[in-house]
Structure formats: structure tokens, C-alpha cells
PDB file of C-alpha atoms in Angstrom:
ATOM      1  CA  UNK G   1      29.069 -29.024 -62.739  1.00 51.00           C
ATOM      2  CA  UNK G   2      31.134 -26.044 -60.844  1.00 52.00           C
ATOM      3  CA  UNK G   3      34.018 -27.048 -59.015  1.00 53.00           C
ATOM      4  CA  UNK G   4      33.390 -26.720 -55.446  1.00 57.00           C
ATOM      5  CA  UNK G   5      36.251 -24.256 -55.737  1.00 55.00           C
ATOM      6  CA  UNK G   6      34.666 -20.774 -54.626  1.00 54.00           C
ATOM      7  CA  UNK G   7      36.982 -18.327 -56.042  1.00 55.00           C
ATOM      8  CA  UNK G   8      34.887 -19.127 -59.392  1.00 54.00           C
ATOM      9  CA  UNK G   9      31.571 -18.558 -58.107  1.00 55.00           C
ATOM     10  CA  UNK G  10      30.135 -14.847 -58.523  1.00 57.00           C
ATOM     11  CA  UNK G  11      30.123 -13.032 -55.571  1.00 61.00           C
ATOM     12  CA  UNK G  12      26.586 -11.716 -54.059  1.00 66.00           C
ATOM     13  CA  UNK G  13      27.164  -7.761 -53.647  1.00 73.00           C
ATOM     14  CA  UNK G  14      24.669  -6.070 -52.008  1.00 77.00           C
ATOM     15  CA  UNK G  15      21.763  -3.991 -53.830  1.00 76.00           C
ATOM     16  CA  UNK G  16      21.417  -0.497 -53.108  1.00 80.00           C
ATOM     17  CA  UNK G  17      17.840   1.484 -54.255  1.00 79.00           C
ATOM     18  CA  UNK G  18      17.836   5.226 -54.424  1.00 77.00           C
ATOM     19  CA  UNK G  19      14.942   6.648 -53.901  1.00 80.00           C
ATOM     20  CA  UNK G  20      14.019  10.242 -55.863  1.00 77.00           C
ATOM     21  CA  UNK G  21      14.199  12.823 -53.722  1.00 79.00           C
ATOM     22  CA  UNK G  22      11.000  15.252 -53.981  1.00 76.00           C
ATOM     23  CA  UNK G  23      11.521  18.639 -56.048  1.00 75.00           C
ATOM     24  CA  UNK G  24       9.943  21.402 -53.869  1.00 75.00           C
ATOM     25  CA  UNK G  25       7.172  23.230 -56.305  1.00 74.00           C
ATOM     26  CA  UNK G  26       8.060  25.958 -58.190  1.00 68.00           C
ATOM     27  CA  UNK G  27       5.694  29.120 -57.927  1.00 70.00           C
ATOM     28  CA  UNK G  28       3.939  29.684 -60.555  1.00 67.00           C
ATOM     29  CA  UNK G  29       4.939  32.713 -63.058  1.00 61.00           C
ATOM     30  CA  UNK G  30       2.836  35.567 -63.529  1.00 66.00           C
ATOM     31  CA  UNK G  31       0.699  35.413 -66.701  1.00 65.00           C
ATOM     32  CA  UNK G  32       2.277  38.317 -69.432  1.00 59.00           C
ATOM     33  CA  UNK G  33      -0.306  39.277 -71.623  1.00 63.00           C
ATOM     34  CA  UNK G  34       1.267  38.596 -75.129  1.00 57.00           C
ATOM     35  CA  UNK G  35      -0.110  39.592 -78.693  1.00 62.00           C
ATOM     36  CA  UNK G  36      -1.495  37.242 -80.514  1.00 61.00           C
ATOM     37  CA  UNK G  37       0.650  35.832 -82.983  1.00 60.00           C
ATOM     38  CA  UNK G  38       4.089  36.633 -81.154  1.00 64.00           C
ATOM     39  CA  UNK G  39       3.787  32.932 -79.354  1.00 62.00           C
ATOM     40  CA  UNK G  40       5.026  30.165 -81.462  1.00 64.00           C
ATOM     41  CA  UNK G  41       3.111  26.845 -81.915  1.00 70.00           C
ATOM     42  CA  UNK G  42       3.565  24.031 -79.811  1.00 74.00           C
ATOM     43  CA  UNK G  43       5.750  21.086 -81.721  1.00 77.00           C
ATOM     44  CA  UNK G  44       6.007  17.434 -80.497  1.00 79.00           C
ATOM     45  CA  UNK G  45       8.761  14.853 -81.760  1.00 81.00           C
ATOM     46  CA  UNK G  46       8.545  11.326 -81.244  1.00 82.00           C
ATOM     47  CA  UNK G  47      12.354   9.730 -81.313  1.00 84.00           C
ATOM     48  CA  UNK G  48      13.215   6.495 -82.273  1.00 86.00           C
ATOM     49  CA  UNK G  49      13.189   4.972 -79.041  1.00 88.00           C
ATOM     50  CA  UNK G  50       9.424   6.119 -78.516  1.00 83.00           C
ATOM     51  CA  UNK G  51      10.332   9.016 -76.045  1.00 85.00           C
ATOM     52  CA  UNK G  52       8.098  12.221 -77.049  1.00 83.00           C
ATOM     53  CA  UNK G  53       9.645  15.428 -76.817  1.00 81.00           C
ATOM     54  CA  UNK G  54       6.852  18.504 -76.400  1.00 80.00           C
ATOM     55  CA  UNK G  55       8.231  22.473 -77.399  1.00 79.00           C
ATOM     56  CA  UNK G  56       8.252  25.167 -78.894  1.00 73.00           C
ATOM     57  CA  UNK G  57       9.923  25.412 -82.284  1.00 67.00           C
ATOM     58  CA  UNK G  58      12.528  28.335 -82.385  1.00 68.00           C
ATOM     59  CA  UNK G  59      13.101  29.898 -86.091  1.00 67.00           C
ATOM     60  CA  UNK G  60      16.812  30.210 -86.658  1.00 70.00           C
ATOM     61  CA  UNK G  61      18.025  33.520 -86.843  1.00 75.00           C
ATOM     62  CA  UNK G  62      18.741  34.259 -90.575  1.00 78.00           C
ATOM     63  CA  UNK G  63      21.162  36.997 -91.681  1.00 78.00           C
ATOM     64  CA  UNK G  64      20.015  39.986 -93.410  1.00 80.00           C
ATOM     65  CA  UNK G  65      20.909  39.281 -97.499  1.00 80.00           C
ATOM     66  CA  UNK G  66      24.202  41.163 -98.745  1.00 78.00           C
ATOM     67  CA  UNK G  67      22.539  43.240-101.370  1.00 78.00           C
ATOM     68  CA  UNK G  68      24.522  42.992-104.031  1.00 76.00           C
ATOM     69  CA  UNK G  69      26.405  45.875-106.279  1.00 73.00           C
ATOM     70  CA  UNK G  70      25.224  46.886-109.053  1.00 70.00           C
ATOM     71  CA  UNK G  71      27.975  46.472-112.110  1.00 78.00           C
ATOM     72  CA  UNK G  72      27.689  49.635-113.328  1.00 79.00           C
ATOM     73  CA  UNK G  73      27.659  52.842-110.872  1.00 83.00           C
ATOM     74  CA  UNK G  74      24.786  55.140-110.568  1.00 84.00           C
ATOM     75  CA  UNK G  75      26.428  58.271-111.826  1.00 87.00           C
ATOM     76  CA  UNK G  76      27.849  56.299-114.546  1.00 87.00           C
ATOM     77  CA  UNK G  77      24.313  55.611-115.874  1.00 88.00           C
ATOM     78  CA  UNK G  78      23.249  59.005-115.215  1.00 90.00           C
ATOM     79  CA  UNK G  79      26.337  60.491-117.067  1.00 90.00           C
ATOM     80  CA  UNK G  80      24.923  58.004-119.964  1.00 89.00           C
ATOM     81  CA  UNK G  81      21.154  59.048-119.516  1.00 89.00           C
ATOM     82  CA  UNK G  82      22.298  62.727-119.698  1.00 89.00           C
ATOM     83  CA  UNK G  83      24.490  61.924-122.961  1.00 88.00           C
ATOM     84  CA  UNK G  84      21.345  60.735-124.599  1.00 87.00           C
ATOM     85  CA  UNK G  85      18.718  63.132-123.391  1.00 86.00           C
ATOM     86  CA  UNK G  86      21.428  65.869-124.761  1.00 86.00           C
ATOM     87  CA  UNK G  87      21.872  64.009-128.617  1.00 85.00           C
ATOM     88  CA  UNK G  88      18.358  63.523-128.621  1.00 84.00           C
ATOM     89  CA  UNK G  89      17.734  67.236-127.767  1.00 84.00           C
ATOM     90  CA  UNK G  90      20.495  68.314-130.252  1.00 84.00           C
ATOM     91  CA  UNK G  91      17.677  67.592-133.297  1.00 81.00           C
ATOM     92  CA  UNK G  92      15.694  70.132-131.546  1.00 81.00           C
ATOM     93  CA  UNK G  93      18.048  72.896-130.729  1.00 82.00           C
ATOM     94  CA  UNK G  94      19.661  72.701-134.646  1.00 83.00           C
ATOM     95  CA  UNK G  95      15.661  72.781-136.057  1.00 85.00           C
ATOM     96  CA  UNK G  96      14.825  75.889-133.282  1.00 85.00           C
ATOM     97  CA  UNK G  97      18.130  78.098-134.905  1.00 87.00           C
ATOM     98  CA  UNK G  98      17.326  77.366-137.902  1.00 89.00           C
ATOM     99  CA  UNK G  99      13.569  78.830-137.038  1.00 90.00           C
ATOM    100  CA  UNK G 100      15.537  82.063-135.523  1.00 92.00           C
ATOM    101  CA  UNK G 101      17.349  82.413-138.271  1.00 93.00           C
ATOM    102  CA  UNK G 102      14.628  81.712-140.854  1.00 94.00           C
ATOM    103  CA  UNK G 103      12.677  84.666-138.804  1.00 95.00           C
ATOM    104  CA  UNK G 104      15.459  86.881-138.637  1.00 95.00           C
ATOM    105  CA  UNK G 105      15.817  86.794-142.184  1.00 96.00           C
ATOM    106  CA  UNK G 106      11.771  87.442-143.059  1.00 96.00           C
ATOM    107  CA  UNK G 107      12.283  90.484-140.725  1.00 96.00           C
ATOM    108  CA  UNK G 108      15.029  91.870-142.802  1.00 96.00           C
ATOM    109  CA  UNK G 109      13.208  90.696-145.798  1.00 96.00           C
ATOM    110  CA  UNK G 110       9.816  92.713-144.460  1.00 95.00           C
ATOM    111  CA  UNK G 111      12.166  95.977-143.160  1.00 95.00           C
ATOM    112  CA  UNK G 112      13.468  96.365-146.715  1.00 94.00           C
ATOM    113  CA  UNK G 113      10.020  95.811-148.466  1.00 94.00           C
ATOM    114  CA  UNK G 114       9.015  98.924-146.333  1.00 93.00           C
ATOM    115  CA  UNK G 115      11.640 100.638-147.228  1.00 93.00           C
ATOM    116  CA  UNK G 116      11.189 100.472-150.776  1.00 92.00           C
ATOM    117  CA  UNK G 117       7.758 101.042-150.352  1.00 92.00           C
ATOM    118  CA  UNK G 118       7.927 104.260-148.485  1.00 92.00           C
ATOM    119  CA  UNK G 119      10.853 105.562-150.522  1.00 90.00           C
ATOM    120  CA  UNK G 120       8.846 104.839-154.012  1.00 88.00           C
ATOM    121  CA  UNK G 121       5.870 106.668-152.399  1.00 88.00           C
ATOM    122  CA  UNK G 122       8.035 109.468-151.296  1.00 88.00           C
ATOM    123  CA  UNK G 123       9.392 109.715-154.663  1.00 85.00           C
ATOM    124  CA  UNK G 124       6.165 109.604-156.316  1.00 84.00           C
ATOM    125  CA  UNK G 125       4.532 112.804-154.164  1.00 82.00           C
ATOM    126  CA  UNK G 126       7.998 114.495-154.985  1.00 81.00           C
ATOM    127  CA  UNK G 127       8.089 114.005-158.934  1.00 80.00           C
ATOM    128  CA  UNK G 128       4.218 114.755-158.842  1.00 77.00           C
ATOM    129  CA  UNK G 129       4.113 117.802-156.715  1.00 63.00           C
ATOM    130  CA  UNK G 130       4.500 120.505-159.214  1.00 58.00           C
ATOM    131  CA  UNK G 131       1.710 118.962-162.123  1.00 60.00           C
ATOM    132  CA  UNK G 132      -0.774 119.311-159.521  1.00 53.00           C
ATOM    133  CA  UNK G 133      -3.193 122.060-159.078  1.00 59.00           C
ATOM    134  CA  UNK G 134      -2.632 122.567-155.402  1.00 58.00           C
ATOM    135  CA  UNK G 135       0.745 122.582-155.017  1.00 57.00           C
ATOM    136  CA  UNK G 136       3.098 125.196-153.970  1.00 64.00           C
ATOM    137  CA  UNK G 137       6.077 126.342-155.730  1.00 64.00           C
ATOM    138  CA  UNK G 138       9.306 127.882-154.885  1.00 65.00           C
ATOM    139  CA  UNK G 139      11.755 129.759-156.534  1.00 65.00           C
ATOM    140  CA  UNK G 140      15.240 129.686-155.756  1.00 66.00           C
ATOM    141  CA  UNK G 141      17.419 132.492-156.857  1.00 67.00           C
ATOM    142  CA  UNK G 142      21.153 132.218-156.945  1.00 65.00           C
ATOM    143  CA  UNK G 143      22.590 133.266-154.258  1.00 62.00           C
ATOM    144  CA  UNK G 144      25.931 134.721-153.855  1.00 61.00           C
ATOM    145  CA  UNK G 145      28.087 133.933-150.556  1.00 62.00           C
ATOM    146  CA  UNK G 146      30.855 136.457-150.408  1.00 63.00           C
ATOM    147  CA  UNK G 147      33.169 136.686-147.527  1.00 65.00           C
ATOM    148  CA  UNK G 148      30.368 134.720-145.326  1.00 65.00           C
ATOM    149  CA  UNK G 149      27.924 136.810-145.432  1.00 64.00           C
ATOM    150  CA  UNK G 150      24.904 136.171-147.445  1.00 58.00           C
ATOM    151  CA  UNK G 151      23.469 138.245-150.136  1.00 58.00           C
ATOM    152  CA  UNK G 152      20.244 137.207-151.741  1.00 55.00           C
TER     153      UNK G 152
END
């Protein structure tokens, strides 16, 4: 079937078999006691080809959120919380001077009521002093002022 030509013809090579070379043992580590909880679970994969893969699953680490601005500033809604607390205290303040005043004017109101009272009793023990029995009654003579000196 071949030609008896031997350029064709595959050449034998020779084989060569490596042998694995031994890995010395490593020492064992030194057992850390760890909280419980802080060591994650053991995962296995199985790939496509069959191979299983044994570890530990490691949690990506995730960036902290941006927390985002607010729209409006802080002092801008406290300037606006301070505007209404004032209007709505406004009611207040115009009812309490008009209380003030309202008093104010029912003192005045009660200082002249005394006033009138005490002067009509006043006049009343004046203009009745000399019909009663007990009172007391002075004369006055005309006096004559001459040169500043008095002469009674």
C-alpha cells in the first residue's frame, strides 16, 4: 500500500516519562482560635468538565453608599420652620396686647370710679358738716394785710 519509499513513513521518536517529583510536607499551622461566625462556609463547584473545586466563598467588598443631598438645605428649612412658628405665634401676641390693653383700660376705668367716689363722699361730709349737731364751726373775720404785716 506505502511505497517502500521511507521518507513517507513516520518516524519512531523516542518516549520520555516524567516522573512527579515528591513535595516535602508542609508543617502544619498553628490552630488560631477564631469566633464563631467570622469563618466563612465551605463552597464546592463542580465545572463542566467534572473537576470539583472545594473553598471558601469570599464576599466582594462593596462600597459604602454615597448618601445623597438633600434638595433643600437644612437651614433653609429651619429659616421656613421659624417663619411659620413666628405667623402662627403672631395670632397670639396681637390677642395678648389686646388683653394688656383691655386691662390697662379697666384700671383707668376703676382709678377714676374711685375718684369720683371719694371726691362725692368728700363733698358730701363738707356740704353736711355745719347741719349737724356735732360739728364745729369757725368764723372767719376779715382780715386786713397792710404793708405785710397782718392785723386781725
Amino acid at each position: 500500500m506505502f511505497p517502500e519509499n521511507t521518507s513517507h513513513r513516520p518516524t519512531e521518536q523516542a518516549v520520555t516519562i516524567h516522573q512527579p517529583t515528591p513535595i516535602a510536607p508542609y508543617p502544619a499551622a498553628p490552630i488560631v482560635p477564631v469566633q464563631h461566625g467570622s469563618v466563612p462556609a465551605v463552597t464546592s463547584i463542580v465545572l463542566p468538565d467534572g473537576r470539583v473545586i472545594t473553598g471558601y466563598a469570599v464576599d466582594h467588598t462593596r462600597p459604602e453608599p454615597v448618601t445623597a443631598m438633600p434638595v433643600v438645605s437644612r437651614t433653609a428649612v429651619n429659616i421656613a420652620l421659624g417663619g411659620i412658628g413666628f405667623a402662627s405665634v403672631c395670632g397670639g401676641l396681637l390677642l395678648l396686647t389686646t388683653f394688656i390693653a383691655a386691662l390697662a383700660a379697666l384700671v383707668q376705668q376703676l382709678i377714676i370710679l374711685a375718684a369720683v367716689i371719694f371726691g362725692g363722699f368728700t363733698a358730701v361730709q363738707v356740704l353736711t358738716a355745719g347741719q349737724s349737731k356735732g360739728a364745729t364751726t369757725v368764723n372767719i373775720r376779715k382780715a386786713v394785710i397792710k404793708r405785710n404785716h397782718f392785723h386781725g
